[in-house]
Amino acid sequence: MAIRDVLKMGHPVLREVAAPVTRFDTVELHRLVLDMDDTMRSLDGAGLAAPQIGVGLRVVIFEVNANPRYPHVEAIPYTVLVNPVLTPAGDEMDDGWEGCLSVPGLRGLVPRYRQLRYQGRDARGNWIDRTVEGFHARVVQHEVDHLDGILYPQRVRDLRNFGFEDALVGQMTPMPD
Ligand code: NI
């Protein structure tokens, strides 16, 4: 379909709460997902939320393939998640380094729930219900935050742990955007 421009931090759409999708399996929804796929893949991203391409709908996609650049990161199956609902499984949180295609070149240390359940639908309207942990759980929390107008720098607890990726080399565990 089309590679779209990714909005950068500061764009007002990235601060808005996105609206639920009400009709599934439509040409418009499939087209949106294809554009998100093309855009995410062109930038080698781990996930993308619709607001990042200027569409205020509750749609996220994510996928992590085994990548020699991130040997400690487990693969995550390609997922289209619409109208997601997250339920943390326990109170435990882990700190991890995150990046974001809307915040290029930067990385920050962000606490996320270690384990959570996510529910939602795919683009056809089929139900998704998974309980995940670790990096998979982190990616889902990062992407769903976008739907509520939250970018990861807002979750960095200590701004000393926020900086440019090239300056942080050796001080952080690299993670895909
Ligand atoms: Ni992001």
Tab-separated table of C-alpha atoms and ligand atoms in Angstrom, residues 52 100 142 146, ligand 1:
chain	number	residue	atom	x	y	z
A	52	GLN	CA	1.893	7.638	14.731
A	100	CYS	CA	10.198	4.846	19.583
A	142	HIS	CA	4.438	0.836	24.804
A	146	HIS	CA	0.295	5.607	22.095
B	1	NI	NI	6.447	4.152	20.017
